[in-house]
Structures are given as structure tokens and as C-alpha cells.
Amino acid sequence: MAAPKMSMGGGLAVGTLLLIEEDRYDSYSRMLLKYFLAEGVVCGHELYVASALDHPNDILQELPAPILDDIASPKTVEDQAKSCDPESQDAMKIAWRYQHLPKVQTALASSSRFGHYYDVSKTMDTEICQAARCHGFYLPEHSTAVTSPTATRQSPMPETYSSLLNNLQEVIHREGFDGSVPQTKSRNILRIGLHSLGSALWGDDLCCRENPSHGHALTTFLYGLRAMLRSSLSVAVVTVPSHLIQNRALMGNITRLCDTAIALESFRGSERETNPLYKDYHGLLDVRQLPYLNCLVCDLPDNKDLAFKLKRKQFTIERLHLPPDLSETVSRVSRGELTGTAMVGSSGCGSGSTGNRHLDF
């Protein structure tokens, strides 16, 4: 899979913010974040990784290895069927109801020249990771002394968010991403990855109470972050455990403060995990919000029904295709038989109640 382009117009624009609503076990959302960082390493961008749980160096050591071989262009369903049996290509027929429909492309339309593909079964070489410039923010290493209760009540953000925002602003200014200091080499991009903001590990009670005491802490942080992104050569991806946030109004405010928002719903531990209709997928991907870039309306995708699956070597996002409802023909025949029985067995609505009487509306 290339860098997650999905239905967002080909990628993330510089100066924008992408919100990823984590799945219940934070496994697939974490993988998307690693894809975002791995693409930055391969493209020679600088990285900024912030986390309260894992050290940034540990996250970088888990980046997937890039696949250098050329990947063939996505095939349609009909092309895959023809390739299975080349001798019977001319004789192959499909049901009459499907023969006039357009070809279905399971993979999302994208250029194979844009982005790179990665092998999730392998990790990136240590030499490649060490060659990339990375700035890390590990919360336990930046913890400061506890402020007084009066200062805590006056501050719109907890000390953790303030330290993160100040550190990020310092890196952007020092490295010249805001244009204040001319960059020594060609202009570069800073990729910012912030993991699991809003969780209790960041000192935020947003996920613990329906009416949190720091209800506007994360929104205030996103305001400041978005202002820095707009005035610098940087792009950010933020993951938030939305399934733990009880106040949905606050979650809506968080979504609207981001340029792009997607949500991951894993089938693990749910009824859909054993449902045969979803046997080919591991979860659903919902595009909650798309960016408005130099226009009044956003470019709506042609299909919002997306699903993802983790293969042995790749994490893929495809259009959701459920199997056809084979019971339609049976129900149609049964309805016709019942209608015929009703017409023969009854002479009107006031007929007697003997036997099975059916009315077809």
C-alpha cells in the first residue's frame, strides 16, 4: 500500500492536519501513523514524533520496510477472473443482470508512481532510519514540576499540551520550517506524528468523564497546532481514542478543528468478526471530513464505503464490496407463488377465513 491517499484527493497538503480516530485496540491506527512516518523517511523529510506511551525511537524502529520492486497497477474483478483461466476468456459469461454494469475496481484509483509501498512483515533497515532526521517528544522526559492549582485553573491547557506545543514551535523555528531562518539546503517538509492525544496519559480527563474539567484543552491545543501548520512547511497526523470520549459534542468540535478526519472501526471483538459478509476484511474506514482547500466546497469521493484488511505483507484499503444477495430470486419466486395462491383461493377481501389467504400489495 502506498502512503494513505484514499479518497483525499491524492494525499495530504502541506500545512494541513489529519485526524485519525483510533480503533478500539489502537493497532490499525498505529499502523497508519507508521506508514505516514515511513513515507517521510523514504522521501527524505524530517520527522517529529510525540508520544506519552512509547518512546519515539521505539516507534521509529517499528517502521515497515519499503518495497523497491515495481507494483503492478490494480486489476479489476473481471481482469482477475480472466487471468485465472486464459483458455476460456472468450467463452466466459456472467449473469445477465451484471453484464451491462461498469467494471468494478476494488483497489482505490491511484497512480503507481505516487508514494511507495511497504512490507509490514519486515522493519526498515537501521541505516535508513538513522539517516533520517527525527525530533522526538517523550512525555515522561519532558515532565515539569506540578503547577499550583490557581495556575492550573487559569491555563486553558494542561502543562503536557503546553510543553508539547512549545517544543514543536521551537523545532519549527530552529530548523527554519517557518521561513524565519533560511534553510541551508533545498526546502524540506516536517512530518509531525502525535500519538493518542486526549488520553489519560497526557493528563487529560477527556476520556474519563462526560463533563471533563479540561473540556477545551485538546481543542485549544489543536487551534495552536493548526496555526503553526498554516505558517510553516509541515503537515501533521494526530490520533485520538474517540471511542473513549463520552461527550460526542466535544468530539464533533475536535473533528471540525482538523482539515481531514477519518475513523477506523475494527471488527476484532465484535459480531462482525464472525459475520461471513465481512470475512474478507478486518474493519471499516469512514471518511468523516475532507479539506476545503482554496474552495467553498470539498471534493466529495465517489465512494465512501471503504474497508481495510491486513494481509501477510501489506495493509490495504479498498472499496467495500459485499457478496450479492442470492435470496432475491428465491423471494421473487415465492412472492409470485403466494400471489397466485391468493388470486385463485380468494374471491375478495370478504372471503372466508378458511385456508391460507394472502393479499399482495
Coordinates of C-alpha atoms in Angstrom, one line a residue:
M1 CA 0.0 0.0 0.0
A2 CA 1.3 3.5 -0.8
A3 CA 1.0 6.3 1.6
P4 CA -2.6 6.5 2.6
K5 CA -4.1 8.6 -0.1
M6 CA -7.6 7.0 0.0
S7 CA -10.2 9.5 -1.1
M8 CA -8.4 12.7 0.0
G9 CA -7.5 14.0 -3.4
G10 CA -4.1 12.3 -3.7
G11 CA -2.5 13.0 -0.4
L12 CA -2.1 15.5 2.4
A13 CA -1.5 19.1 1.5
V14 CA 1.3 21.0 3.3
G15 CA 0.0 22.9 6.2
T16 CA -2.9 20.7 6.9
L17 CA -3.9 18.4 9.8
L18 CA -5.2 14.9 9.6
L19 CA -7.2 13.3 12.4
I20 CA -7.3 9.6 12.8
E21 CA -9.9 8.2 15.2
E22 CA -8.3 5.2 16.7
D23 CA -9.8 1.7 16.6
R24 CA -10.6 0.0 19.9
Y25 CA -7.2 -1.7 20.3
D26 CA -5.1 1.0 18.6
S27 CA -3.5 -1.5 16.3
Y28 CA -4.6 -0.3 12.8
S29 CA -4.5 3.4 13.6
R30 CA -0.9 3.0 14.9
M31 CA -0.1 1.2 11.6
L32 CA -1.4 4.2 9.6
L33 CA 0.8 6.5 11.7
K34 CA 3.8 4.4 11.0
Y35 CA 3.0 4.4 7.3
F36 CA 2.9 8.2 7.4
L37 CA 6.3 8.4 9.1
A38 CA 7.9 5.7 6.9
E39 CA 6.9 7.7 3.8
G40 CA 8.7 10.7 5.3
V41 CA 11.9 8.7 5.8
V42 CA 11.9 7.4 2.3
C43 CA 11.2 10.8 0.8
G44 CA 13.9 12.5 2.9
H45 CA 11.6 14.6 5.1
E46 CA 12.3 15.4 8.7
L47 CA 10.1 13.8 11.4
Y48 CA 8.7 14.9 14.7
V49 CA 7.2 12.2 16.8
A50 CA 5.4 12.8 20.1
S51 CA 4.0 10.1 22.4
A52 CA 3.2 9.6 26.0
L53 CA 3.3 5.8 26.0
D54 CA 6.1 4.6 23.7
H55 CA 9.5 6.3 23.2
P56 CA 9.7 7.9 19.7
N57 CA 12.9 5.8 19.0
D58 CA 10.9 2.7 19.6
I59 CA 8.2 3.8 17.2
L60 CA 10.8 4.5 14.5
Q61 CA 12.3 1.1 14.9
E62 CA 8.9 -0.4 14.1
L63 CA 8.5 1.4 10.7
P64 CA 7.7 -1.0 7.8
A65 CA 10.4 -1.7 5.2
P66 CA 9.9 -0.1 1.8
I67 CA 9.3 -2.4 -1.2
L68 CA 11.6 -1.4 -4.0
D69 CA 10.1 -3.6 -6.7
D70 CA 7.5 -2.1 -9.0
I71 CA 4.0 -2.9 -8.1
A72 CA 1.6 -3.7 -10.8
S73 CA -1.4 -1.5 -11.4
P74 CA -4.6 -2.5 -9.7
K75 CA -6.7 -5.1 -11.6
T76 CA -10.4 -5.1 -11.9
V77 CA -12.5 -8.0 -10.8
E78 CA -13.1 -9.1 -14.4
D79 CA -9.4 -8.9 -15.3
Q80 CA -8.6 -11.1 -12.3
A81 CA -11.2 -13.7 -13.4
K82 CA -9.8 -13.8 -16.9
S83 CA -6.2 -14.2 -15.7
C84 CA -7.2 -17.4 -13.8
D85 CA -8.3 -19.2 -16.9
P86 CA -6.8 -17.8 -20.1
E87 CA -8.1 -20.5 -22.4
S88 CA -11.7 -19.7 -21.6
Q89 CA -11.6 -16.0 -21.9
D90 CA -13.9 -15.8 -24.9
A91 CA -16.3 -18.3 -23.5
M92 CA -16.6 -16.7 -20.1
K93 CA -20.1 -15.4 -19.4
I94 CA -21.6 -13.6 -16.4
A95 CA -25.2 -13.2 -15.2
W96 CA -27.4 -11.1 -17.4
R97 CA -28.1 -8.6 -14.7
Y98 CA -24.4 -7.8 -14.3
Q99 CA -23.2 -7.8 -17.9
H100 CA -24.1 -4.2 -18.6
L101 CA -22.7 -2.8 -15.3
P102 CA -19.3 -1.0 -15.4
K103 CA -16.2 -2.8 -14.3
V104 CA -15.6 -2.7 -10.5
Q105 CA -12.1 -1.7 -9.3
T106 CA -11.6 -3.0 -5.8
A107 CA -8.4 -1.0 -5.2
L108 CA -8.7 2.7 -4.9
A109 CA -7.7 4.6 -8.1
S110 CA -4.2 6.0 -7.6
S111 CA -1.1 6.3 -9.6
S112 CA 1.6 3.7 -9.0
R113 CA 4.2 6.5 -9.4
F114 CA 2.9 8.4 -6.4
G115 CA 4.2 7.2 -3.0
H116 CA 5.8 4.0 -2.0
Y117 CA 4.7 0.5 -0.9
Y118 CA 5.8 -1.1 2.3
D119 CA 6.2 -4.6 3.7
V120 CA 4.6 -4.8 7.2
S121 CA 6.2 -8.2 7.9
K122 CA 9.7 -6.5 7.9
T123 CA 11.1 -3.4 9.6
M124 CA 13.0 -0.7 8.0
D125 CA 16.8 -1.0 7.9
T126 CA 18.6 0.6 10.8
E127 CA 20.9 2.6 8.5
I128 CA 17.9 4.1 6.7
C129 CA 16.3 5.2 10.0
Q130 CA 19.5 6.6 11.3
A131 CA 20.0 8.7 8.2
A132 CA 16.6 10.4 8.7
R133 CA 16.4 13.5 10.9
C134 CA 13.9 12.9 13.7
H135 CA 12.8 15.1 16.6
G136 CA 11.2 13.3 19.4
F137 CA 9.0 14.3 22.3
Y138 CA 8.6 11.7 25.0
L139 CA 6.3 13.0 27.7
P140 CA 8.0 11.3 30.8
E141 CA 11.2 13.0 29.8
H142 CA 9.6 16.5 29.4
S143 CA 7.5 16.3 32.6
T144 CA 7.8 19.5 34.7
A145 CA 7.0 20.4 38.2
V146 CA 3.4 20.4 39.1
T147 CA 2.0 23.9 39.0
S148 CA -0.2 25.5 41.6
P149 CA -4.0 24.9 41.4
T150 CA -4.6 28.6 40.7
A151 CA -2.3 28.5 37.7
T152 CA -3.9 25.2 36.5
R153 CA -7.4 26.8 36.6
Q154 CA -6.2 29.9 34.7
S155 CA -4.5 27.9 32.0
P156 CA -6.7 26.7 29.1
M157 CA -4.4 23.7 28.6
P158 CA -2.7 21.3 30.9
E159 CA 1.1 21.5 31.3
T160 CA 1.6 18.5 29.0
Y161 CA -0.1 20.1 26.0
S162 CA 1.7 23.4 26.6
S163 CA 5.1 21.7 26.7
L164 CA 4.4 19.8 23.5
L165 CA 3.2 22.9 21.7
N166 CA 6.2 25.0 22.9
N167 CA 8.7 22.2 21.9
L168 CA 7.1 21.8 18.5
Q169 CA 7.2 25.6 17.9
E170 CA 10.9 25.7 18.9
V171 CA 11.7 22.9 16.4
I172 CA 9.8 24.6 13.6
H173 CA 11.6 27.9 14.3
R174 CA 15.1 26.4 14.8
E175 CA 15.0 24.3 11.7
G176 CA 13.7 27.1 9.5
F177 CA 10.3 25.5 8.6
D178 CA 8.5 28.7 9.3
G179 CA 10.7 30.7 6.9
S180 CA 12.3 32.8 9.7
V181 CA 15.7 31.1 9.2
P182 CA 16.8 30.3 5.6
Q183 CA 17.3 26.5 5.2
T184 CA 20.8 25.6 4.3
K185 CA 19.7 23.0 1.7
S186 CA 16.7 22.8 -0.5
R187 CA 13.3 23.3 1.1
N188 CA 12.1 20.4 3.1
I189 CA 9.0 19.2 4.8
L190 CA 8.5 18.4 8.5
R191 CA 6.1 15.4 9.1
I192 CA 4.5 15.6 12.6
G193 CA 3.1 12.5 14.2
L194 CA 1.2 12.9 17.5
H195 CA 0.1 9.7 19.1
S196 CA -3.1 9.2 21.2
L197 CA -3.8 12.8 22.2
G198 CA -6.7 13.2 24.6
S199 CA -5.9 10.0 26.5
A200 CA -5.3 10.0 30.3
L201 CA -1.6 9.5 29.7
W202 CA -1.4 13.2 28.5
G203 CA -3.0 14.3 31.8
D204 CA -6.4 14.9 30.0
D205 CA -9.6 13.7 31.5
L206 CA -11.4 13.9 28.2
C207 CA -11.8 10.1 28.0
C208 CA -12.6 9.7 31.7
R209 CA -15.7 11.9 32.3
E210 CA -18.7 13.0 30.3
N211 CA -18.1 16.6 31.5
P212 CA -14.3 16.8 31.8
S213 CA -12.6 19.6 33.7
H214 CA -10.2 20.1 30.8
G215 CA -13.0 20.0 28.2
H216 CA -11.4 22.7 26.0
A217 CA -7.8 21.6 26.5
L218 CA -7.4 19.5 23.3
T219 CA -9.4 21.9 21.2
T220 CA -7.2 24.8 22.4
F221 CA -4.1 22.7 21.5
L222 CA -5.5 22.0 18.0
Y223 CA -6.1 25.7 17.5
G224 CA -2.4 26.5 18.2
L225 CA -1.2 23.5 16.2
R226 CA -3.3 24.4 13.2
A227 CA -2.0 28.0 13.3
M228 CA 1.6 26.7 13.3
L229 CA 0.9 24.4 10.4
R230 CA -0.6 27.1 8.3
S231 CA 2.5 29.3 8.6
S232 CA 5.2 26.5 8.1
L233 CA 6.3 23.8 5.7
S234 CA 4.8 21.0 7.8
V235 CA 2.0 18.5 7.9
A236 CA 0.6 16.7 10.9
V237 CA -1.2 13.4 11.7
V238 CA -2.9 13.2 15.1
T239 CA -4.6 10.0 16.5
V240 CA -7.3 10.3 19.2
P241 CA -9.1 7.5 21.1
S242 CA -12.5 8.7 20.1
H243 CA -14.3 5.5 21.3
L244 CA -13.3 6.6 24.9
I245 CA -14.7 10.1 24.6
Q246 CA -18.2 10.1 26.1
N247 CA -19.2 13.6 25.2
R248 CA -19.9 13.4 21.5
A249 CA -20.3 17.2 21.1
L250 CA -16.7 17.7 22.2
M251 CA -15.6 15.0 19.7
G252 CA -17.5 16.9 17.0
N253 CA -15.6 20.1 17.9
I254 CA -12.3 18.2 17.7
T255 CA -13.2 16.9 14.2
R256 CA -14.2 20.3 12.9
L257 CA -10.8 21.7 14.0
C258 CA -9.0 19.3 11.7
D259 CA -8.8 19.6 7.9
T260 CA -9.3 15.9 7.3
A261 CA -10.8 13.3 9.6
I262 CA -11.1 9.5 9.2
A263 CA -12.3 6.9 11.7
L264 CA -11.2 3.2 11.9
E265 CA -13.6 0.6 13.2
S266 CA -12.0 -2.8 13.8
F267 CA -14.1 -6.0 13.7
R268 CA -12.0 -7.5 16.5
G269 CA -14.2 -8.5 19.4
S270 CA -17.4 -7.6 17.7
E271 CA -20.2 -9.6 15.9
R272 CA -18.8 -8.6 12.5
E273 CA -15.7 -10.6 13.2
T274 CA -17.6 -13.8 12.7
N275 CA -20.1 -12.5 10.2
P276 CA -19.5 -14.2 6.8
L277 CA -20.3 -11.0 4.9
Y278 CA -17.1 -9.3 6.3
K279 CA -14.8 -12.3 6.2
D280 CA -12.5 -10.7 3.7
Y281 CA -12.0 -7.5 5.8
H282 CA -10.7 -6.6 9.2
G283 CA -12.5 -3.3 9.7
L284 CA -14.2 -0.3 8.2
L285 CA -12.8 3.1 7.3
D286 CA -15.1 6.1 7.5
V287 CA -14.1 9.4 5.9
R288 CA -15.6 11.9 8.4
Q289 CA -14.3 15.1 6.9
L290 CA -12.4 16.3 3.8
P291 CA -10.4 19.5 3.5
Y292 CA -11.6 22.8 2.0
L293 CA -8.5 24.0 0.1
N294 CA -8.9 27.2 -1.8
C295 CA -12.6 26.5 -2.4
L296 CA -16.0 26.8 -0.8
V297 CA -16.8 23.1 -1.0
C298 CA -14.7 19.9 -0.7
D299 CA -14.2 17.3 -3.4
L300 CA -16.6 14.5 -2.4
P301 CA -15.3 11.0 -3.1
D302 CA -17.2 8.8 -5.5
N303 CA -17.5 6.1 -2.8
K304 CA -17.3 6.4 1.0
D305 CA -17.8 2.7 1.7
L306 CA -14.2 1.8 2.5
A307 CA -12.8 -1.3 4.3
F308 CA -9.3 -2.3 5.3
K309 CA -7.6 -5.6 5.7
L310 CA -4.2 -6.6 7.0
K311 CA -2.5 -9.1 4.7
R312 CA 0.7 -11.0 5.4
K313 CA 2.8 -8.2 4.0
Q314 CA 0.6 -5.3 3.2
F315 CA -2.1 -3.2 4.8
T316 CA -4.7 -2.3 2.1
I317 CA -7.7 -0.1 1.9
E318 CA -10.3 -1.0 -0.6
R319 CA -13.9 -0.2 -1.6
L320 CA -16.3 -2.3 0.5
H321 CA -18.0 -5.0 -1.7
L322 CA -20.5 -7.3 0.0
P323 CA -21.4 -10.6 -1.8
P324 CA -24.6 -10.5 -3.8
D325 CA -27.9 -11.3 -2.2
L326 CA -28.7 -14.8 -3.6
S327 CA -32.0 -14.9 -1.9
E328 CA -33.5 -12.3 -4.2
T329 CA -34.5 -14.8 -6.9
V330 CA -36.0 -17.2 -4.3
S331 CA -38.0 -14.4 -2.7
R332 CA -39.3 -13.3 -6.1
V333 CA -40.5 -16.8 -7.0
S334 CA -42.0 -17.3 -3.6
R335 CA -43.8 -13.9 -3.8
G336 CA -45.2 -15.0 -7.2
E337 CA -46.4 -18.3 -5.9
L338 CA -48.1 -16.6 -2.9
T339 CA -49.8 -14.1 -5.2
G340 CA -51.1 -16.8 -7.4
T341 CA -52.5 -18.7 -4.5
A342 CA -54.2 -15.6 -3.2
M343 CA -55.8 -14.9 -6.6
V344 CA -57.1 -18.4 -7.0
G345 CA -58.1 -19.1 -3.4
S346 CA -60.0 -15.9 -2.7
S347 CA -62.8 -14.1 -4.4
G348 CA -62.5 -10.8 -2.5
C349 CA -61.4 -9.2 0.7
G350 CA -64.5 -10.5 2.4
S351 CA -63.8 -14.2 1.8
G352 CA -64.0 -16.8 4.4
S353 CA -61.0 -17.4 6.8
T354 CA -60.5 -21.0 5.8
G355 CA -57.2 -21.9 4.3
N356 CA -54.1 -19.7 3.7
R357 CA -55.2 -16.4 2.2
H358 CA -52.6 -13.9 1.1
L359 CA -53.0 -10.4 -0.3
D360 CA -50.3 -8.9 -2.5
F361 CA -49.9 -5.1 -2.1

